[in-house]
Each structure stands twice: as C-alpha cells, then as structure tokens.
XYZ file of N, CA and C in Angstrom:
327
model
N -57.204 -99.304 -32.171
C -56.947 -97.973 -31.676
C -57.596 -97.817 -30.302
N -56.820 -97.339 -29.371
C -57.306 -97.196 -28.010
C -57.651 -95.735 -27.728
N -58.831 -95.510 -27.211
C -59.277 -94.161 -26.872
C -59.257 -94.039 -25.356
N -58.595 -93.011 -24.858
C -58.545 -92.837 -23.413
C -59.865 -92.256 -22.914
N -60.112 -92.447 -21.648
C -61.333 -91.953 -21.023
C -61.386 -90.431 -21.103
N -60.265 -89.786 -20.885
C -60.202 -88.331 -20.924
C -60.531 -87.799 -22.317
N -59.958 -88.414 -23.337
C -60.226 -87.979 -24.711
C -61.694 -88.198 -25.077
N -62.237 -89.318 -24.655
C -63.612 -89.660 -25.017
C -64.613 -88.700 -24.378
N -64.408 -88.345 -23.119
C -65.393 -87.516 -22.423
C -65.277 -86.038 -22.758
N -64.183 -85.615 -23.369
C -64.033 -84.204 -23.709
C -64.472 -83.876 -25.132
N -64.866 -84.858 -25.882
C -65.370 -84.604 -27.234
C -66.732 -83.926 -27.151
N -67.037 -83.137 -28.165
C -68.335 -82.469 -28.199
C -69.454 -83.487 -28.429
N -69.241 -84.412 -29.335
C -70.200 -85.491 -29.596
C -69.522 -86.805 -29.225
N -69.856 -87.313 -28.072
C -69.215 -88.563 -27.667
C -70.240 -89.656 -27.426
N -69.748 -90.869 -27.538
C -70.580 -92.055 -27.383
C -70.725 -92.359 -25.895
N -71.919 -92.252 -25.366
C -72.169 -92.459 -23.943
C -71.894 -93.908 -23.545
N -72.274 -94.846 -24.388
C -72.050 -96.264 -24.078
C -70.559 -96.563 -23.970
N -69.765 -95.983 -24.870
C -68.317 -96.185 -24.814
C -67.725 -95.530 -23.572
N -68.238 -94.355 -23.207
C -67.749 -93.669 -22.009
C -68.044 -94.491 -20.754
N -69.216 -95.083 -20.678
C -69.567 -95.922 -19.525
C -68.685 -97.164 -19.489
N -68.435 -97.746 -20.645
C -67.557 -98.917 -20.721
C -66.144 -98.559 -20.258
N -65.651 -97.390 -20.666
C -64.322 -96.946 -20.243
C -64.278 -96.671 -18.740
N -65.344 -96.086 -18.196
C -65.405 -95.837 -16.755
C -65.406 -97.142 -15.965
N -66.139 -98.129 -16.447
C -66.168 -99.424 -15.762
C -64.810 -100.111 -15.816
N -64.127 -100.012 -16.953
C -62.795 -100.622 -17.041
C -61.797 -99.874 -16.163
N -61.945 -98.552 -16.042
C -61.082 -97.777 -15.151
C -61.342 -98.147 -13.700
N -62.598 -98.377 -13.353
C -62.945 -98.801 -11.998
C -62.338 -100.165 -11.687
N -62.354 -101.067 -12.649
C -61.729 -102.379 -12.486
C -60.220 -102.234 -12.299
N -59.604 -101.354 -13.082
C -58.175 -101.091 -12.955
C -57.831 -100.579 -11.561
N -58.658 -99.681 -11.017
C -58.398 -99.148 -9.677
C -58.490 -100.239 -8.618
N -59.414 -101.177 -8.793
C -59.518 -102.295 -7.855
C -58.279 -103.167 -7.872
N -57.697 -103.363 -9.043
C -56.461 -104.141 -9.155
C -55.288 -103.339 -8.608
N -55.264 -102.047 -8.915
C -54.190 -101.152 -8.491
C -54.108 -101.065 -6.969
N -55.247 -101.183 -6.307
C -55.354 -101.112 -4.852
C -54.465 -102.154 -4.172
N -54.314 -103.324 -4.792
C -53.573 -104.425 -4.181
C -52.105 -104.479 -4.584
N -51.627 -103.531 -5.366
C -50.245 -103.562 -5.846
C -49.441 -102.358 -5.366
N -49.549 -102.035 -4.094
C -48.855 -100.879 -3.528
C -47.342 -101.022 -3.633
N -46.814 -102.204 -3.341
C -45.357 -102.393 -3.375
C -44.795 -102.231 -4.786
N -45.494 -102.723 -5.785
C -45.039 -102.551 -7.168
C -45.055 -101.077 -7.563
N -46.038 -100.348 -7.078
C -46.115 -98.915 -7.366
C -44.950 -98.190 -6.702
N -44.586 -98.597 -5.492
C -43.438 -97.987 -4.815
C -42.140 -98.249 -5.560
N -41.983 -99.445 -6.100
C -40.775 -99.767 -6.873
C -40.702 -98.886 -8.116
N -41.814 -98.757 -8.823
C -41.847 -97.898 -10.013
C -41.557 -96.440 -9.655
N -42.130 -95.974 -8.555
C -41.895 -94.591 -8.129
C -40.437 -94.385 -7.737
N -39.820 -95.393 -7.105
C -38.403 -95.303 -6.757
C -37.518 -95.228 -7.981
N -37.871 -95.994 -9.010
C -37.106 -95.942 -10.262
C -37.230 -94.574 -10.925
N -38.443 -94.019 -10.927
C -38.621 -92.687 -11.513
C -37.874 -91.628 -10.708
N -37.872 -91.765 -9.377
C -37.164 -90.798 -8.539
C -35.662 -90.868 -8.769
N -35.130 -92.066 -8.969
C -33.691 -92.182 -9.218
C -33.314 -91.638 -10.593
N -34.218 -91.697 -11.558
C -33.950 -91.138 -12.884
C -33.804 -89.622 -12.847
N -34.551 -88.972 -11.972
C -34.475 -87.510 -11.898
C -33.670 -87.046 -10.681
N -32.940 -87.946 -10.064
C -32.083 -87.656 -8.908
C -32.855 -87.034 -7.741
N -34.007 -87.565 -7.457
C -34.802 -87.132 -6.314
C -34.711 -88.205 -5.233
N -34.976 -87.823 -4.011
C -34.964 -88.791 -2.920
C -36.112 -89.770 -3.062
N -35.825 -91.037 -2.841
C -36.882 -92.042 -2.985
C -37.223 -92.689 -1.651
N -37.062 -91.941 -0.574
C -37.430 -92.474 0.731
C -38.478 -91.565 1.366
N -39.136 -92.082 2.372
C -40.158 -91.326 3.068
C -39.507 -90.520 4.186
N -39.932 -89.285 4.316
C -39.413 -88.432 5.379
C -39.923 -88.948 6.722
N -39.074 -88.819 7.729
C -39.514 -89.249 9.053
C -40.519 -88.239 9.599
N -41.435 -88.751 10.350
C -42.504 -87.931 10.902
C -42.095 -87.503 12.308
N -42.162 -86.203 12.608
C -41.833 -85.800 13.979
C -42.869 -86.370 14.944
N -42.394 -86.895 16.031
C -43.300 -87.501 17.007
C -43.804 -86.454 17.982
N -45.082 -86.474 18.187
C -45.712 -85.587 19.153
C -46.428 -86.448 20.180
N -46.672 -85.859 21.290
C -47.403 -86.580 22.321
C -48.815 -86.847 21.804
N -49.230 -88.076 21.927
C -50.559 -88.472 21.469
C -51.571 -88.122 22.542
N -52.577 -87.385 22.140
C -53.621 -86.996 23.072
C -54.559 -88.172 23.292
N -54.755 -88.538 24.515
C -55.635 -89.662 24.862
C -56.993 -89.138 25.306
N -58.013 -89.781 24.799
C -59.367 -89.456 25.230
C -59.820 -90.495 26.233
N -60.546 -90.050 27.203
C -61.075 -90.974 28.190
C -62.168 -91.810 27.540
N -62.084 -93.106 27.714
C -63.056 -94.028 27.130
C -64.111 -94.374 28.173
N -65.334 -94.446 27.711
C -66.420 -94.753 28.626
C -66.510 -96.255 28.899
N -66.191 -97.052 27.891
C -66.299 -98.496 28.040
C -64.940 -99.131 27.807
N -64.689 -100.247 28.467
C -63.399 -100.919 28.345
C -63.205 -101.583 26.994
N -64.280 -101.941 26.329
C -64.139 -102.666 25.071
C -63.751 -101.745 23.906
N -63.790 -100.427 24.102
C -63.346 -99.513 23.056
C -61.826 -99.511 23.021
N -61.284 -99.895 21.913
C -59.838 -100.011 21.774
C -59.217 -98.648 21.485
N -58.030 -98.413 22.025
C -57.312 -97.180 21.731
C -56.505 -97.368 20.458
N -56.564 -96.387 19.592
C -55.806 -96.450 18.350
C -54.340 -96.166 18.628
N -53.500 -97.034 18.117
C -52.061 -96.829 18.242
C -51.589 -95.979 17.072
N -50.687 -95.043 17.314
C -50.179 -94.237 16.195
C -49.337 -95.087 15.248
N -49.371 -94.748 13.979
C -48.587 -95.470 12.976
C -47.192 -94.866 12.960
N -46.192 -95.663 13.274
C -44.823 -95.171 13.371
C -44.106 -95.279 12.031
N -44.354 -96.332 11.291
C -43.707 -96.561 10.005
C -44.209 -95.537 8.983
N -43.294 -94.759 8.393
C -43.706 -93.706 7.463
C -44.311 -94.271 6.186
N -43.791 -95.390 5.718
C -44.337 -96.010 4.510
C -45.742 -96.544 4.782
N -45.936 -97.161 5.929
C -47.260 -97.652 6.301
C -48.253 -96.524 6.501
N -47.782 -95.421 7.073
C -48.651 -94.259 7.267
C -49.089 -93.687 5.922
N -48.162 -93.599 4.976
C -48.492 -93.118 3.631
C -49.493 -94.060 2.965
N -49.252 -95.355 3.120
C -50.120 -96.357 2.494
C -51.546 -96.268 3.033
N -51.679 -96.142 4.335
C -53.000 -96.152 4.961
C -53.706 -94.806 4.837
N -52.981 -93.726 5.152
C -53.636 -92.427 5.235
C -53.745 -91.694 3.902
N -52.945 -92.075 2.904
C -53.041 -91.390 1.618
C -53.470 -92.327 0.494
N -52.689 -93.385 0.273
C -52.920 -94.260 -0.875
C -54.286 -94.934 -0.806
N -54.570 -95.623 0.305
C -55.852 -96.314 0.431
C -57.014 -95.322 0.477
N -56.816 -94.200 1.156
C -57.876 -93.208 1.260
C -58.211 -92.617 -0.106
N -57.193 -92.278 -0.874
C -57.412 -91.736 -2.215
C -58.081 -92.764 -3.122
N -57.583 -93.986 -3.087
C -58.137 -95.039 -3.935
C -59.588 -95.340 -3.563
N -59.882 -95.414 -2.267
C -61.260 -95.655 -1.830
C -62.192 -94.531 -2.269
N -61.717 -93.298 -2.184
C -62.537 -92.156 -2.587
C -62.849 -92.200 -4.073
N -61.843 -92.495 -4.883
C -62.049 -92.548 -6.336
C -62.975 -93.702 -6.707
N -62.756 -94.870 -6.113
C -63.597 -96.034 -6.422
C -65.046 -95.784 -6.015
N -65.268 -95.255 -4.809
C -66.650 -95.020 -4.372
C -67.318 -93.929 -5.207
N -66.557 -92.926 -5.620
C -67.117 -91.883 -6.474
C -67.517 -92.444 -7.837
N -66.664 -93.293 -8.404
C -66.998 -93.906 -9.693
C -68.200 -94.829 -9.577
N -68.250 -95.634 -8.517
C -69.379 -96.545 -8.340
C -70.680 -95.775 -8.157
N -70.601 -94.640 -7.469
C -71.788 -93.815 -7.269
C -72.282 -93.253 -8.599
N -71.362 -92.856 -9.458
C -71.743 -92.287 -10.748
C -72.206 -93.357 -11.731
N -71.708 -94.574 -11.589
C -72.076 -95.639 -12.521
C -73.355 -96.360 -12.132
N -73.803 -96.190 -10.903
C -75.003 -96.921 -10.477
C -76.268 -96.147 -10.753
C-alpha cells in the first residue's frame, strides 16, 4: 500500500520518519523530473489534445530591449530568448523546479 506525502502529512498522528522518507523520495523525483522536460511536453500535448486545447506556445510580442551601459568589456550582454518553448523552459520550468528542490533541501537539512 502506497501512502502519498500529502495524505501522510495531513494526518493528526503521523509518523515523522515516514514523512521524512517520503520527502526525500519526492526530492529525488524532482531531480529526475528536472532532466525530462521534453517528455513532460509530450504528455502535456497529449492531455491538451484530449480536451481540445491548444498545445503550442503563444508567441511573445517583441519589445525593444533596454541596454545598460557596461563598465567593463568582459561583462557579457544577455541576449533575449526568442524561442517561446525555450523561454518557458528556462524562466518557468527550471525556476519552479529549482525553487521547490532548494526549499525541500532546506527543510530536510
């Protein structure tokens, strides 16, 4: 019988050792999940087609990029991300995953 992390932590009397074990396994899962972005996109596309929703990324309106004057030549200028899928991957998926992983590691240490 498998007990989910959510069910275990919401019980009035719960086993702390089991909760920590579940948190560690969830943290391991997130580390694996981090490297499977393309598989997640395929699954999301299949779910979107089942409910007749669009499974593509909306194009981002382009605005003039504000340039800051650099004091030193070795400071590289950041190029804007043009690919909408890459922008989603970097600015949302990785950011969310990093936040969750670091929060879990902070609580488990």
